[in-house]
Short mmCIF file of C-alpha atoms (C1' of nucleotides) in Angstrom, two decimals:
data_model
loop_
_atom_site.label_atom_id
_atom_site.label_comp_id
_atom_site.label_asym_id
_atom_site.label_seq_id
_atom_site.Cartn_x
_atom_site.Cartn_y
_atom_site.Cartn_z
CA MET A 30 -16.92 -159.98 63.59
CA THR A 31 -18.85 -158.95 66.64
CA SER A 32 -16.76 -155.92 67.62
CA ILE A 33 -13.77 -156.55 69.82
CA THR A 34 -13.45 -152.97 71.06
CA SER A 35 -14.42 -153.88 74.67
CA GLY A 36 -17.31 -154.77 76.84
CA ILE A 37 -18.70 -151.23 76.29
CA GLU A 38 -21.12 -152.13 73.64
CA ALA A 39 -23.11 -154.30 76.24
CA VAL A 40 -23.27 -151.39 78.63
CA LEU A 41 -24.34 -149.02 75.89
CA ALA A 42 -26.94 -151.31 74.58
CA ARG A 43 -28.64 -151.24 77.94
CA VAL A 44 -28.33 -147.52 78.60
CA GLU A 45 -29.11 -146.26 75.05
CA PRO A 46 -31.04 -149.10 73.57
CA GLY A 47 -32.79 -149.30 70.12
CA ALA A 48 -31.61 -149.25 66.43
CA ARG A 49 -32.26 -145.56 66.36
CA LYS A 50 -29.60 -144.90 68.74
CA ALA A 51 -26.97 -146.97 67.05
CA HIS A 52 -24.87 -144.07 65.82
CA LYS A 53 -25.13 -142.35 69.41
CA ARG A 54 -23.73 -145.53 70.73
CA GLN A 55 -21.15 -145.64 67.99
CA ILE A 56 -19.97 -142.09 69.16
CA LEU A 57 -19.88 -142.91 72.85
CA ALA A 58 -18.10 -146.07 72.34
CA GLY A 59 -15.39 -144.52 69.96
CA ALA A 60 -14.94 -141.55 72.44
CA LEU A 61 -14.28 -143.90 75.14
CA VAL A 62 -11.62 -145.56 73.23
CA CYS A 63 -10.05 -142.30 72.47
CA PHE A 64 -10.31 -140.95 76.15
CA ASP A 65 -8.64 -144.15 77.34
CA ARG A 66 -5.76 -143.96 74.89
CA ASP A 67 -5.04 -140.18 75.10
CA GLY A 68 -6.61 -138.81 78.10
CA LEU A 69 -9.70 -136.60 78.51
CA ASP A 70 -8.00 -133.37 77.67
CA ALA A 71 -5.95 -134.44 74.79
CA VAL A 72 -8.94 -135.82 72.82
CA THR A 73 -10.39 -133.18 70.53
CA VAL A 74 -13.94 -133.19 69.18
CA GLU A 75 -12.32 -133.76 65.66
CA THR A 76 -10.63 -136.91 66.89
CA ILE A 77 -13.95 -138.22 68.33
CA ARG A 78 -15.77 -137.37 64.95
CA ALA A 79 -13.15 -139.12 62.86
CA HIS A 80 -13.13 -142.18 65.19
CA ALA A 81 -16.84 -142.55 64.99
CA GLU A 82 -16.97 -141.66 61.40
CA SER A 83 -19.62 -138.98 62.37
CA SER A 84 -19.82 -135.21 62.18
CA VAL A 85 -19.57 -132.40 64.59
CA GLY A 86 -23.26 -131.66 64.20
CA SER A 87 -24.20 -135.09 65.21
CA ILE A 88 -22.20 -134.97 68.25
CA TYR A 89 -23.46 -131.60 69.38
CA HIS A 90 -26.96 -132.70 68.50
CA HIS A 91 -26.81 -135.73 70.82
CA PHE A 92 -24.63 -134.43 73.66
CA GLY A 93 -24.72 -130.62 73.69
CA ASN A 94 -21.01 -130.16 73.96
CA LYS A 95 -17.98 -132.19 74.93
CA ASP A 96 -18.71 -132.12 78.67
CA GLY A 97 -21.99 -133.50 77.92
CA LEU A 98 -20.67 -136.53 76.15
CA VAL A 99 -18.27 -137.12 79.01
CA ALA A 100 -21.21 -136.99 81.46
CA ALA A 101 -23.21 -139.38 79.28
CA LEU A 102 -20.53 -141.88 79.36
CA TYR A 103 -20.01 -141.33 83.07
CA PHE A 104 -23.63 -141.98 83.92
CA ALA A 105 -23.53 -144.96 81.64
CA GLY A 106 -20.73 -146.55 83.63
CA LEU A 107 -22.32 -145.54 86.91
CA ASP A 108 -25.63 -147.22 85.84
CA ASP A 109 -23.76 -150.22 84.89
CA GLN A 110 -21.85 -150.31 87.99
CA SER A 111 -25.00 -150.04 90.06
CA ALA A 112 -26.89 -152.61 88.01
CA ARG A 113 -23.96 -154.91 88.72
CA MET A 114 -24.06 -154.43 92.42
CA ARG A 115 -27.90 -154.17 93.08
CA PRO A 116 -28.80 -157.89 93.18
CA ARG A 117 -25.78 -158.78 95.19
CA LEU A 118 -26.54 -156.03 97.76
CA GLU A 119 -30.10 -156.99 97.81
CA ALA A 120 -29.22 -160.63 98.51
CA ALA A 121 -27.26 -159.90 101.70
CA ARG A 122 -29.35 -160.61 104.85
CA ASP A 123 -27.09 -158.86 107.31
CA ALA A 124 -24.64 -156.01 107.35
CA ARG A 125 -21.33 -158.22 106.96
CA GLU A 126 -22.89 -159.86 103.81
CA ALA A 127 -23.86 -156.54 102.47
CA ILE A 128 -20.36 -155.13 103.01
CA GLU A 129 -18.59 -158.03 101.52
CA ALA A 130 -20.90 -157.99 98.44
CA LEU A 131 -20.32 -154.32 98.11
CA VAL A 132 -16.60 -154.65 97.95
CA ALA A 133 -16.47 -157.70 95.85
CA ALA A 134 -19.09 -156.53 93.35
CA TYR A 135 -16.98 -153.28 93.02
CA LEU A 136 -13.72 -154.98 92.43
CA GLU A 137 -15.22 -157.35 89.94
CA TRP A 138 -16.80 -154.60 88.14
CA VAL A 139 -13.63 -152.69 87.68
CA CYS A 140 -11.94 -155.80 86.41
CA GLU A 141 -14.67 -156.38 83.78
CA GLN A 142 -14.89 -152.81 82.73
CA PRO A 143 -11.36 -151.50 82.96
CA MET A 144 -11.76 -148.93 80.30
CA LEU A 145 -14.91 -147.56 81.58
CA ALA A 146 -13.46 -147.62 85.10
CA ARG A 147 -10.46 -145.74 84.20
CA PHE A 148 -12.53 -143.24 82.31
CA MET A 149 -14.83 -142.71 85.44
CA PHE A 150 -11.83 -141.99 87.74
CA ARG A 151 -10.49 -139.44 85.13
CA ALA A 152 -13.99 -137.73 84.48
CA ARG A 153 -15.28 -137.67 88.11
CA GLY A 154 -14.04 -134.13 88.79
CA SER A 155 -15.40 -132.89 85.41
CA VAL A 156 -18.82 -134.39 86.08
CA ALA A 157 -18.91 -133.47 89.84
CA ASP A 158 -18.09 -129.86 89.00
CA GLY A 159 -20.19 -129.45 86.00
CA PRO A 160 -24.09 -128.96 85.72
CA HIS A 161 -24.70 -132.61 86.64
CA ARG A 162 -23.54 -132.28 90.08
CA ASP A 163 -26.92 -132.82 91.72
CA LYS A 164 -27.69 -135.82 89.48
CA LEU A 165 -24.50 -137.37 90.61
CA ASP A 166 -25.12 -136.75 94.35
CA GLU A 167 -28.65 -138.12 93.91
CA ARG A 168 -27.33 -141.16 92.43
CA ASN A 169 -24.75 -141.78 94.96
CA ARG A 170 -27.24 -141.48 97.67
CA GLY A 171 -29.36 -144.11 96.06
CA ARG A 172 -26.30 -146.29 95.74
CA PHE A 173 -25.41 -146.11 99.38
CA GLY A 174 -28.81 -145.38 101.04
CA ALA A 175 -29.82 -149.01 101.31
CA LEU A 176 -26.45 -150.11 102.59
CA LEU A 177 -26.56 -147.32 105.28
CA ALA A 178 -29.76 -148.50 106.51
CA LEU A 179 -28.45 -152.02 106.90
CA LEU A 180 -25.47 -150.42 108.93
CA GLU A 181 -27.83 -148.46 111.11
CA GLN A 182 -29.70 -151.83 111.85
CA GLY A 183 -26.41 -153.46 112.55
CA VAL A 184 -25.46 -150.82 115.05
CA LYS A 185 -28.64 -151.57 117.06
CA SER A 186 -27.95 -155.25 116.97
CA GLY A 187 -24.48 -154.64 118.11
CA GLN A 188 -22.86 -156.09 114.94
CA VAL A 189 -21.69 -152.85 113.62
CA ARG A 190 -19.67 -150.24 115.46
CA LYS A 191 -21.36 -146.88 115.83
CA LEU A 192 -19.27 -144.46 113.85
CA PRO A 193 -20.05 -140.96 112.35
CA ARG A 194 -22.36 -141.65 109.61
CA GLU A 195 -20.23 -140.07 106.84
CA THR A 196 -17.29 -142.06 107.60
CA TYR A 197 -18.89 -145.40 106.50
CA ALA A 198 -18.65 -145.02 102.80
CA PRO A 199 -14.85 -143.98 102.91
CA LEU A 200 -13.99 -146.76 105.33
CA LEU A 201 -15.70 -149.45 103.17
CA ILE A 202 -14.60 -148.53 99.68
CA GLY A 203 -11.85 -146.30 100.08
CA PRO A 204 -9.07 -148.79 100.04
CA SER A 205 -10.61 -150.63 97.20
CA GLU A 206 -10.89 -147.46 95.09
CA SER A 207 -7.46 -146.50 95.92
CA TYR A 208 -5.98 -149.91 94.87
CA CYS A 209 -8.25 -149.86 91.75
CA ARG A 210 -6.97 -146.58 90.78
CA ALA A 211 -3.40 -147.66 91.00
CA TRP A 212 -4.29 -150.80 89.07
CA LEU A 213 -5.87 -148.94 86.24
CA ALA A 214 -2.87 -146.55 86.08
CA GLY A 215 -0.64 -149.41 85.72
CA ARG A 216 1.21 -148.78 88.97
CA VAL A 217 0.44 -152.31 90.34
CA LYS A 218 0.09 -155.55 88.45
CA ALA A 219 -2.32 -157.84 90.38
CA PRO A 220 -5.92 -157.23 89.33
CA PRO A 221 -8.22 -155.98 92.04
CA VAL A 222 -10.13 -159.20 92.41
CA GLU A 223 -7.06 -161.09 93.39
CA HIS A 224 -7.01 -159.04 96.50
CA ALA A 225 -10.88 -159.23 97.04
CA ALA A 226 -10.45 -161.15 100.21
CA VAL A 227 -8.01 -158.53 101.75
CA PHE A 228 -10.27 -155.54 100.86
CA MET A 229 -13.48 -157.43 101.99
CA GLU A 230 -12.03 -158.33 105.36
CA ALA A 231 -10.58 -154.75 105.84
CA ALA A 232 -14.00 -153.24 105.10
CA TRP A 233 -15.47 -155.69 107.81
CA LEU A 234 -12.70 -154.89 110.29
CA ALA A 235 -13.17 -151.09 109.88
CA VAL A 236 -16.57 -151.12 110.59
CA GLY A 237 -17.71 -154.43 112.33
CA ALA A 238 -18.00 -154.70 116.09
CA VAL A 239 -15.15 -157.24 116.63
CA ALA A 240 -13.93 -158.90 119.85
CA ALA A 241 -12.43 -156.03 121.83
CA PRO A 242 -14.60 -153.02 121.98
CA ARG A 243 -11.62 -150.41 121.93
CA PRO A 244 -7.89 -150.42 122.86
CA ALA A 245 -8.68 -147.21 124.38
CA SER A 246 -5.06 -146.37 125.49
CA ARG A 247 -4.69 -142.80 125.10
CA GLY A 248 -1.14 -142.35 126.29
CA LYS A 249 0.89 -139.94 124.17
CA MET B 27 -1.83 -106.16 104.68
CA THR B 28 0.11 -109.57 104.55
CA SER B 29 -2.07 -111.09 101.84
CA ILE B 30 -4.96 -113.14 102.98
CA THR B 31 -5.20 -115.37 99.98
CA SER B 32 -4.42 -118.46 101.85
CA GLY B 33 -1.52 -120.33 103.23
CA ILE B 34 -0.17 -120.93 99.79
CA GLU B 35 2.41 -118.31 100.04
CA ALA B 36 4.28 -120.12 102.72
CA VAL B 37 4.30 -123.09 100.68
CA LEU B 38 5.66 -121.29 97.65
CA ALA B 39 8.23 -119.55 99.64
CA ARG B 40 9.72 -122.81 100.45
CA VAL B 41 9.59 -124.37 97.07
CA GLU B 42 10.32 -121.41 95.04
CA PRO B 43 12.35 -119.05 97.32
CA GLY B 44 14.14 -115.87 96.67
CA ALA B 45 13.25 -112.33 95.71
CA ARG B 46 13.89 -113.31 92.12
CA LYS B 47 10.91 -115.45 91.95
CA ALA B 48 8.50 -113.40 93.48
CA HIS B 49 6.51 -112.96 90.25
CA LYS B 50 6.70 -116.61 89.61
CA ARG B 51 5.24 -117.31 92.97
CA GLN B 52 2.54 -114.58 92.16
CA ILE B 53 1.51 -116.43 89.02
CA LEU B 54 1.29 -119.67 91.00
CA ALA B 55 -0.57 -118.27 93.92
CA GLY B 56 -3.08 -116.46 91.65
CA ALA B 57 -3.54 -119.42 89.49
CA LEU B 58 -4.38 -121.76 92.39
CA VAL B 59 -7.11 -119.25 93.51
CA CYS B 60 -8.49 -119.34 89.88
CA PHE B 61 -8.40 -123.03 89.74
CA ASP B 62 -10.03 -123.31 93.05
CA ARG B 63 -12.94 -121.06 92.14
CA ASP B 64 -13.55 -122.18 88.65
CA GLY B 65 -12.08 -125.67 88.19
CA LEU B 66 -8.93 -126.62 86.09
CA ASP B 67 -10.60 -126.58 82.62
CA ALA B 68 -12.61 -123.39 83.07
CA VAL B 69 -9.64 -121.34 83.91
CA THR B 70 -7.88 -119.95 80.78
CA VAL B 71 -4.34 -118.54 80.51
CA GLU B 72 -5.80 -114.99 80.19
CA THR B 73 -7.57 -115.41 83.51
CA ILE B 74 -4.41 -116.35 85.21
CA ARG B 75 -2.52 -113.52 83.39
CA ALA B 76 -5.14 -111.01 84.61
CA HIS B 77 -5.14 -112.35 88.14
CA ALA B 78 -1.60 -112.14 88.58
CA GLU B 79 -1.16 -108.77 86.58
CA SER B 80 1.45 -110.61 84.25
CA SER B 81 1.75 -111.35 80.85
CA VAL B 82 1.32 -114.63 78.82
CA GLY B 83 4.98 -114.28 77.96
CA SER B 84 6.02 -114.62 81.54
CA ILE B 85 3.77 -117.40 82.14
CA TYR B 86 5.00 -119.48 79.20
CA HIS B 87 8.68 -118.66 80.08
CA HIS B 88 8.30 -119.84 83.56
CA PHE B 89 6.08 -123.05 82.98
CA GLY B 90 6.19 -123.90 79.36
CA ASN B 91 2.44 -124.40 79.08
CA LYS B 92 -0.67 -124.63 81.06
CA ASP B 93 -0.09 -128.31 82.08
CA GLY B 94 3.40 -127.15 83.25
CA LEU B 95 1.95 -124.56 85.62
CA VAL B 96 -0.52 -127.19 87.00
CA ALA B 97 2.47 -129.68 87.44
CA ALA B 98 4.46 -127.15 89.27
CA LEU B 99 1.55 -126.38 91.62
CA TYR B 100 1.06 -130.11 92.19
CA PHE B 101 4.58 -130.76 92.93
CA ALA B 102 4.71 -127.83 95.30
CA GLY B 103 1.77 -129.23 96.97
CA LEU B 104 3.27 -132.77 97.22
CA ASP B 105 6.54 -131.34 98.54
CA ASP B 106 4.80 -129.41 101.33
CA GLN B 107 2.75 -132.49 102.17
CA SER B 108 5.97 -134.54 102.50
CA ALA B 109 7.62 -131.94 104.47
CA ARG B 110 4.73 -131.99 106.91
CA MET B 111 4.75 -135.75 107.22
CA ARG B 112 8.51 -136.46 107.25
CA PRO B 113 9.40 -135.39 110.82
CA ARG B 114 6.32 -137.21 112.26
CA LEU B 115 6.98 -140.36 110.42
CA GLU B 116 10.63 -140.40 111.44
CA ALA B 117 9.72 -139.89 115.19
CA ALA B 118 7.75 -143.14 114.98
CA ARG B 119 9.37 -146.03 116.87
CA ASP B 120 7.27 -148.80 115.67
CA ALA B 121 4.76 -149.72 112.87
CA ARG B 122 1.64 -148.45 114.59
CA GLU B 123 3.02 -145.12 115.64
CA ALA B 124 4.16 -144.71 111.96
CA ILE B 125 0.70 -145.64 110.64
CA GLU B 126 -1.05 -143.36 113.02
CA ALA B 127 1.40 -140.53 112.28
CA LEU B 128 0.80 -140.96 108.59
CA VAL B 129 -2.95 -140.79 108.76
CA ALA B 130 -3.05 -137.85 111.45
CA ALA B 131 -0.34 -135.89 109.37
CA TYR B 132 -2.20 -136.46 106.18
CA LEU B 133 -5.66 -135.26 107.57
CA GLU B 134 -3.94 -132.22 109.30
CA TRP B 135 -2.23 -131.13 106.05
CA VAL B 136 -5.74 -131.27 104.01
CA CYS B 137 -7.24 -129.20 106.77
CA GLU B 138 -4.48 -126.59 106.72
CA GLN B 139 -4.29 -126.44 102.97
CA PRO B 140 -7.70 -127.11 101.59
CA MET B 141 -7.24 -125.16 98.57
CA LEU B 142 -3.96 -126.87 97.62
CA ALA B 143 -5.59 -130.14 98.63
CA ARG B 144 -8.63 -129.60 96.39
CA PHE B 145 -6.30 -128.74 93.58
CA MET B 146 -4.32 -131.82 93.93
CA PHE B 147 -7.23 -134.10 93.75
CA ARG B 148 -8.41 -132.35 90.68
CA ALA B 149 -5.06 -132.18 88.96
CA ARG B 150 -3.81 -135.65 89.83
CA GLY B 151 -4.83 -137.32 86.65
CA SER B 152 -3.49 -134.50 84.53
CA VAL B 153 -0.06 -134.85 86.18
CA ALA B 154 -0.08 -138.63 86.19
CA ASP B 155 -0.84 -138.85 82.62
CA GLY B 156 1.42 -136.05 81.39
CA PRO B 157 5.24 -135.95 81.06
CA HIS B 158 5.81 -135.92 84.71
CA ARG B 159 4.54 -139.40 85.42
CA ASP B 160 7.95 -140.77 86.42
CA LYS B 161 8.72 -137.97 88.52
CA LEU B 162 5.40 -138.54 90.31
CA ASP B 163 5.89 -142.21 90.82
CA GLU B 164 9.31 -141.60 92.14
CA ARG B 165 8.17 -139.13 94.81
CA ASN B 166 5.53 -141.61 95.76
CA ARG B 167 7.92 -144.22 96.22
CA GLY B 168 10.04 -142.07 98.37
CA ARG B 169 7.17 -140.96 100.56
CA PHE B 170 6.00 -144.58 101.19
CA GLY B 171 9.27 -146.35 100.99
CA ALA B 172 10.23 -145.58 104.65
CA LEU B 173 6.81 -146.74 105.84
CA LEU B 174 6.80 -149.97 103.82
CA ALA B 175 10.30 -150.85 105.55
CA LEU B 176 8.77 -150.34 108.98
CA LEU B 177 5.73 -152.48 108.06
CA GLU B 178 7.90 -155.33 106.86
CA GLN B 179 9.77 -155.20 110.09
CA GLY B 180 6.42 -155.20 111.81
CA VAL B 181 5.43 -158.44 109.81
CA LYS B 182 8.71 -160.12 111.19
CA SER B 183 7.95 -159.12 114.82
CA GLY B 184 4.38 -160.24 114.54
CA GLN B 185 2.98 -156.81 115.01
CA VAL B 186 1.82 -156.42 111.43
CA ARG B 187 -0.22 -158.71 109.24
CA LYS B 188 1.39 -160.28 106.18
CA LEU B 189 -0.55 -158.87 103.47
CA PRO B 190 0.37 -158.34 99.67
CA ARG B 191 2.81 -155.53 99.52
CA GLU B 192 0.98 -153.35 97.09
CA THR B 193 -2.21 -153.38 99.32
CA TYR B 194 -0.80 -151.66 102.39
CA ALA B 195 -0.92 -148.07 100.90
CA PRO B 196 -4.41 -148.34 99.91
CA LEU B 197 -5.62 -149.89 103.22
CA LEU B 198 -3.74 -147.25 105.05
CA ILE B 199 -4.76 -143.93 103.33
CA GLY B 200 -7.51 -144.88 101.11
CA PRO B 201 -10.48 -144.21 103.57
CA SER B 202 -8.74 -140.93 104.70
CA GLU B 203 -8.26 -139.84 100.93
CA SER B 204 -11.95 -140.69 100.25
CA TYR B 205 -13.08 -138.73 103.07
CA CYS B 206 -11.16 -135.79 102.31
CA ARG B 207 -12.25 -135.74 98.83
CA ALA B 208 -15.77 -135.66 99.96
CA TRP B 209 -15.07 -132.81 102.42
CA LEU B 210 -13.23 -130.72 99.81
CA ALA B 211 -16.15 -131.15 97.49
CA GLY B 212 -18.54 -129.92 100.16
CA ARG B 213 -20.27 -133.26 100.35
CA VAL B 214 -19.70 -133.59 104.12
CA LYS B 215 -19.31 -130.93 106.82
CA ALA B 216 -16.97 -132.01 109.40
CA PRO B 217 -13.24 -131.42 108.96
CA PRO B 218 -11.23 -134.49 108.42
CA VAL B 219 -9.21 -134.05 111.63
CA GLU B 220 -12.46 -134.40 113.47
CA HIS B 221 -12.62 -138.11 112.47
CA ALA B 222 -8.82 -138.62 112.93
CA ALA B 223 -9.36 -141.05 115.64
CA VAL B 224 -11.67 -143.16 113.39
CA PHE B 225 -9.29 -143.30 110.38
CA MET B 226 -6.10 -143.93 112.52
CA GLU B 227 -7.77 -146.74 114.14
CA ALA B 228 -9.28 -148.23 110.92
CA ALA B 229 -5.80 -147.96 109.46
CA TRP B 230 -4.32 -149.92 112.25
CA LEU B 231 -7.22 -152.43 112.30
CA ALA B 232 -6.58 -153.13 108.62
CA VAL B 233 -3.00 -153.88 108.88
CA GLY B 234 -1.98 -154.55 112.55
CA ALA B 235 -2.02 -158.18 113.67
CA VAL B 236 -4.74 -157.92 116.39
CA ALA B 237 -6.07 -160.38 118.96
CA ALA B 238 -7.78 -163.10 116.69
CA PRO B 239 -5.44 -164.16 113.92
CA ARG B 240 -8.46 -164.57 111.55
CA PRO B 241 -12.13 -165.52 111.80
CA ALA B 242 -11.44 -167.94 108.90
CA SER B 243 -15.15 -168.96 108.64
CA ARG B 244 -15.43 -169.79 105.02
CA GLY B 245 -19.13 -170.90 105.05
CA LYS B 246 -21.11 -169.44 102.16
"C1'" DT C 20 29.81 -99.28 82.87
"C1'" DT C 21 28.94 -102.92 80.05
"C1'" DG C 22 27.44 -107.21 78.12
"C1'" DA C 23 25.21 -111.34 78.37
"C1'" DA C 24 21.34 -113.84 80.38
"C1'" DA C 25 17.13 -113.94 82.39
"C1'" DT C 26 12.77 -112.13 82.24
"C1'" DT C 27 8.69 -109.67 80.67
"C1'" DA C 28 5.46 -108.00 77.17
"C1'" DG C 29 1.90 -108.43 73.74
"C1'" DA C 30 0.88 -108.83 68.87
"C1'" DA C 31 0.32 -112.90 65.74
"C1'" DT C 32 -0.67 -117.72 65.06
"C1'" DA C 33 -2.82 -122.06 65.31
"C1'" DA C 34 -5.65 -125.31 67.40
"C1'" DT C 35 -10.05 -126.26 69.23
"C1'" DG C 36 -14.77 -125.89 70.98
"C1'" DT C 37 -19.20 -124.37 69.53
"C1'" DT C 38 -22.78 -122.29 66.53
"C1'" DC C 39 -25.66 -122.20 62.61
"C1'" DT C 40 -28.04 -123.17 58.40
"C1'" DA C 41 -29.32 -126.42 55.20
"C1'" DG C 42 -30.68 -130.63 53.90
"C1'" DA C 43 -31.52 -135.86 54.44
"C1'" DA C 44 -33.76 -139.68 56.79
"C1'" DA C 45 -37.35 -141.57 59.76
"C1'" DG C 46 -42.04 -142.20 61.21
"C1'" DG C 47 -46.83 -140.90 61.90
"C1'" DC C 48 -51.40 -140.30 59.32
"C1'" DG C 49 -54.60 -139.11 55.85
"C1'" DC D 20 -48.91 -144.32 48.96
"C1'" DG D 21 -47.83 -139.21 49.66
"C1'" DC D 22 -47.45 -135.24 52.61
"C1'" DC D 23 -45.83 -133.36 56.92
"C1'" DT D 24 -43.46 -133.11 61.22
"C1'" DT D 25 -39.77 -134.35 63.86
"C1'" DT D 26 -35.33 -136.12 64.27
"C1'" DC D 27 -30.87 -136.39 62.93
"C1'" DT D 28 -26.69 -135.47 59.91
"C1'" DA D 29 -23.43 -132.56 57.64
"C1'" DG D 30 -19.88 -129.37 57.47
"C1'" DA D 31 -18.58 -124.54 56.74
"C1'" DA D 32 -18.44 -120.41 59.46
"C1'" DC D 33 -17.44 -118.51 64.08
"C1'" DA D 34 -15.43 -117.61 68.73
"C1'" DT D 35 -12.48 -118.80 72.23
"C1'" DT D 36 -8.23 -120.16 73.85
"C1'" DA D 37 -3.56 -122.16 73.96
"C1'" DT D 38 0.71 -121.25 72.13
"C1'" DT D 39 4.62 -119.18 69.57
"C1'" DC D 40 7.53 -115.47 68.34
"C1'" DT D 41 10.37 -111.35 68.42
"C1'" DA D 42 11.30 -107.37 70.45
"C1'" DA D 43 12.10 -104.76 74.67
"C1'" DT D 44 13.43 -104.43 79.53
"C1'" DT D 45 15.63 -105.91 83.74
"C1'" DT D 46 19.09 -108.12 86.46
"C1'" DC D 47 23.57 -109.26 87.69
"C1'" DA D 48 28.23 -110.18 87.51
"C1'" DA D 49 32.80 -108.88 85.69
#
DNA sequence: TTGAAATTAGAATAATGTTCTAGAAAGGCG
DNA sequence: CGCCTTTCTAGAACATTATTCTAATTTCAA
């Protein structure tokens, strides 16, 4: 039996490879299951210890504290998500392809790793506040840097509308994130990929320079 | 000195009115300040008690437990947000006006109540998981119900595109939420209202039936 | 004024995160 | 192989924090 738990093992095998770290991976995978079932706060270190058949000593040795464990899982997820997206973004030859690739890849990843995705939504605040804030910002810059460059280029060539730089990311992934959050919380049934076309098109409409430059009716 | 703390007093005065509840409001207002400064998890009941010059007995009497206090604050914020939006939504005579009112009102509210808004982003998970899940779902249905009806109507009259019902809300407020979250976390500087036009237009583009029915180019 | 209900108080308790010391396993190197 | 260093595991001890409990105190209506 090759472990049914979830696709998490594959993720961890890449982020924390090697036989030496089997136990560390076991703690992470077990903790994810606990977090998913009970929520971040409700899970105690003792719960994690029991689930991984480990000891508090091991847990603190590997992760420092509970937040450290949460952060490790979070960054593992972020890495996996990036790895899933990178090739598709790199294959894109223009802004529109890149945008559609971004949205599609994001939705697909969430559908493939629902546990991890749910965890990441829940843990985002904890990581963003904690001592890893800088690391997180840096990674996110890396993830969006290439895309923003393509967009700038698109602005010059007239394909992309000139908008405040900091609004591009929210416009592009905001709706997808919002829908995925609802799906992971069980508030809607249809898996995100089922609406991929909708969100891809919306992203392009928000940012692409379409037919009419502006309605421009300012009447109040 | 009419208390400088924040606009929170006005909010609480509506949600928990009366002289009898002055102490309860004081606990809530003080807790919000603590949460905002230190983060949800870092704040202890003792911190809250000290800040409100209260006692643990009072706190537990009024709120049951720490999560109860968090939930009370959360719903106070939700109520205030709804109250801020309702008149503007009701004034809208068609789908486009309603959508723009929704987005504008949301952005304005976040700018007026940044502490409360920041708190709500942080606490959403805790409330959505906890024993108030149903109450939260119900309120959110109420908030979007009227708008969805207007949208349905717009679909019939050809103003609004027919999209999967559950995608409207993410398309409309997803980008705004995403940007507000970034602003409240200090990752971007410009206040959300400064980009109101951008997000209003994006919302309409995502959902409104504009000029060309569809590009429909399916070439890969 | 008086009695019941609501509220406040804070000591006592229980749950949980974290530290610490000892020892076991792993891996290099003569 | 045998010694030594480093890494890892273990779980008891400790510290912090949420929560409970009982006894005052206040409020308000009759």
